[in-house]
Amino acid sequence: LERSASLVAAQLAGIYEFKGKPLVLTCITQGSLFLNGPDYILNIQSQLEALGVSQNAFEFKKVENSDVFGVIKLITGINASLMK
């Protein structure tokens, strides 16, 4: 799990740098590691800190069915949360 968290943290650190170090970036999480992995997000945050990124730079959110809603918005431009 630590290796996986460090790979995710490296990608997030790259996005953080590319976006010009915004105050907060929101990450929509999905998958068993994020949802059930013991301290997986904490591992990512500590790896981010080791890479020089503040632990507060990322907000991790769980959005139910984010894969489906994301595709709907991408294709149609419609905010899928309004469809409920």
mmCIF file of C-alpha atoms in Angstrom:
data_model
loop_
_atom_site.group_PDB
_atom_site.id
_atom_site.type_symbol
_atom_site.label_atom_id
_atom_site.label_comp_id
_atom_site.label_asym_id
_atom_site.label_seq_id
_atom_site.Cartn_x
_atom_site.Cartn_y
_atom_site.Cartn_z
ATOM 1 C CA LEU A 1 0.000 0.000 0.000
ATOM 2 C CA GLU A 2 2.864 2.384 0.709
ATOM 3 C CA ARG A 3 4.262 2.019 -2.789
ATOM 4 C CA SER A 4 0.854 2.607 -4.324
ATOM 5 C CA ALA A 5 0.320 5.681 -2.127
ATOM 6 C CA SER A 6 3.725 7.062 -3.113
ATOM 7 C CA LEU A 7 2.928 6.624 -6.823
ATOM 8 C CA VAL A 8 -0.415 8.398 -6.393
ATOM 9 C CA ALA A 9 1.268 11.151 -4.364
ATOM 10 C CA ALA A 10 3.875 11.669 -7.100
ATOM 11 C CA GLN A 11 1.124 12.106 -9.690
ATOM 12 C CA LEU A 12 -0.800 14.490 -7.444
ATOM 13 C CA ALA A 13 2.343 16.510 -6.717
ATOM 14 C CA GLY A 14 2.895 16.852 -10.467
ATOM 15 C CA ILE A 15 -0.672 18.057 -10.991
ATOM 16 C CA TYR A 16 -0.277 20.461 -8.071
ATOM 17 C CA GLU A 17 2.859 21.967 -9.644
ATOM 18 C CA PHE A 18 1.302 22.076 -13.117
ATOM 19 C CA LYS A 19 -1.779 23.904 -11.791
ATOM 20 C CA GLY A 20 0.431 26.587 -10.218
ATOM 21 C CA LYS A 21 0.200 25.445 -6.583
ATOM 22 C CA PRO A 22 -3.439 26.352 -5.873
ATOM 23 C CA LEU A 23 -4.619 26.643 -2.283
ATOM 24 C CA VAL A 24 -6.764 23.494 -2.547
ATOM 25 C CA LEU A 25 -7.349 20.839 -5.186
ATOM 26 C CA THR A 26 -10.273 18.450 -4.816
ATOM 27 C CA CYS A 27 -9.713 14.780 -5.635
ATOM 28 C CA ILE A 28 -12.708 12.573 -6.272
ATOM 29 C CA THR A 29 -11.726 9.177 -4.921
ATOM 30 C CA GLN A 30 -12.959 5.822 -6.079
ATOM 31 C CA GLY A 31 -11.893 2.244 -5.535
ATOM 32 C CA SER A 32 -11.290 -0.103 -2.655
ATOM 33 C CA LEU A 33 -7.919 1.345 -1.644
ATOM 34 C CA PHE A 34 -9.393 4.790 -1.135
ATOM 35 C CA LEU A 35 -12.580 3.527 0.472
ATOM 36 C CA ASN A 36 -11.328 0.566 2.512
ATOM 37 C CA GLY A 37 -7.541 0.785 2.544
ATOM 38 C CA PRO A 38 -6.274 1.322 6.073
ATOM 39 C CA ASP A 39 -4.929 4.879 6.249
ATOM 40 C CA TYR A 40 -4.423 4.990 2.470
ATOM 41 C CA ILE A 41 -5.246 8.686 2.181
ATOM 42 C CA LEU A 42 -3.040 9.433 5.208
ATOM 43 C CA ASN A 43 -0.200 7.592 3.436
ATOM 44 C CA ILE A 44 -0.754 9.724 0.336
ATOM 45 C CA GLN A 45 -0.766 12.898 2.428
ATOM 46 C CA SER A 46 2.478 11.989 4.187
ATOM 47 C CA GLN A 47 4.092 11.179 0.818
ATOM 48 C CA LEU A 48 2.872 14.531 -0.524
ATOM 49 C CA GLU A 49 4.467 16.257 2.445
ATOM 50 C CA ALA A 50 7.740 14.441 1.719
ATOM 51 C CA LEU A 51 7.507 15.865 -1.815
ATOM 52 C CA GLY A 52 7.067 19.388 -0.447
ATOM 53 C CA VAL A 53 3.296 19.641 -0.862
ATOM 54 C CA SER A 54 1.220 20.741 2.131
ATOM 55 C CA GLN A 55 -1.166 18.131 3.533
ATOM 56 C CA ASN A 56 -3.930 20.720 3.195
ATOM 57 C CA ALA A 57 -3.336 21.193 -0.531
ATOM 58 C CA PHE A 58 -5.665 18.318 -1.438
ATOM 59 C CA GLU A 59 -9.221 17.607 -0.366
ATOM 60 C CA PHE A 60 -10.266 13.992 -0.898
ATOM 61 C CA LYS A 61 -13.975 13.427 -1.524
ATOM 62 C CA LYS A 62 -16.054 10.352 -2.164
ATOM 63 C CA VAL A 63 -18.755 10.846 -4.792
ATOM 64 C CA GLU A 64 -21.045 7.891 -5.297
ATOM 65 C CA ASN A 65 -21.044 6.655 -8.922
ATOM 66 C CA SER A 66 -18.445 9.261 -9.877
ATOM 67 C CA ASP A 67 -17.359 7.177 -12.859
ATOM 68 C CA VAL A 68 -20.859 7.278 -14.375
ATOM 69 C CA PHE A 69 -21.573 10.914 -13.507
ATOM 70 C CA GLY A 70 -18.180 12.011 -14.803
ATOM 71 C CA VAL A 71 -18.796 10.417 -18.196
ATOM 72 C CA ILE A 72 -22.269 11.971 -18.409
ATOM 73 C CA LYS A 73 -20.854 15.422 -17.734
ATOM 74 C CA LEU A 74 -17.944 14.907 -20.139
ATOM 75 C CA ILE A 75 -20.207 13.846 -23.011
ATOM 76 C CA THR A 76 -23.234 16.055 -22.428
ATOM 77 C CA GLY A 77 -21.971 18.941 -20.302
ATOM 78 C CA ILE A 78 -24.904 18.290 -17.959
ATOM 79 C CA ASN A 79 -24.197 18.267 -14.249
ATOM 80 C CA ALA A 80 -25.255 14.689 -13.508
ATOM 81 C CA SER A 81 -25.953 15.483 -9.844
ATOM 82 C CA LEU A 82 -28.978 17.434 -11.074
ATOM 83 C CA MET A 83 -30.420 14.207 -12.522
ATOM 84 C CA LYS A 84 -31.187 12.639 -9.138
#
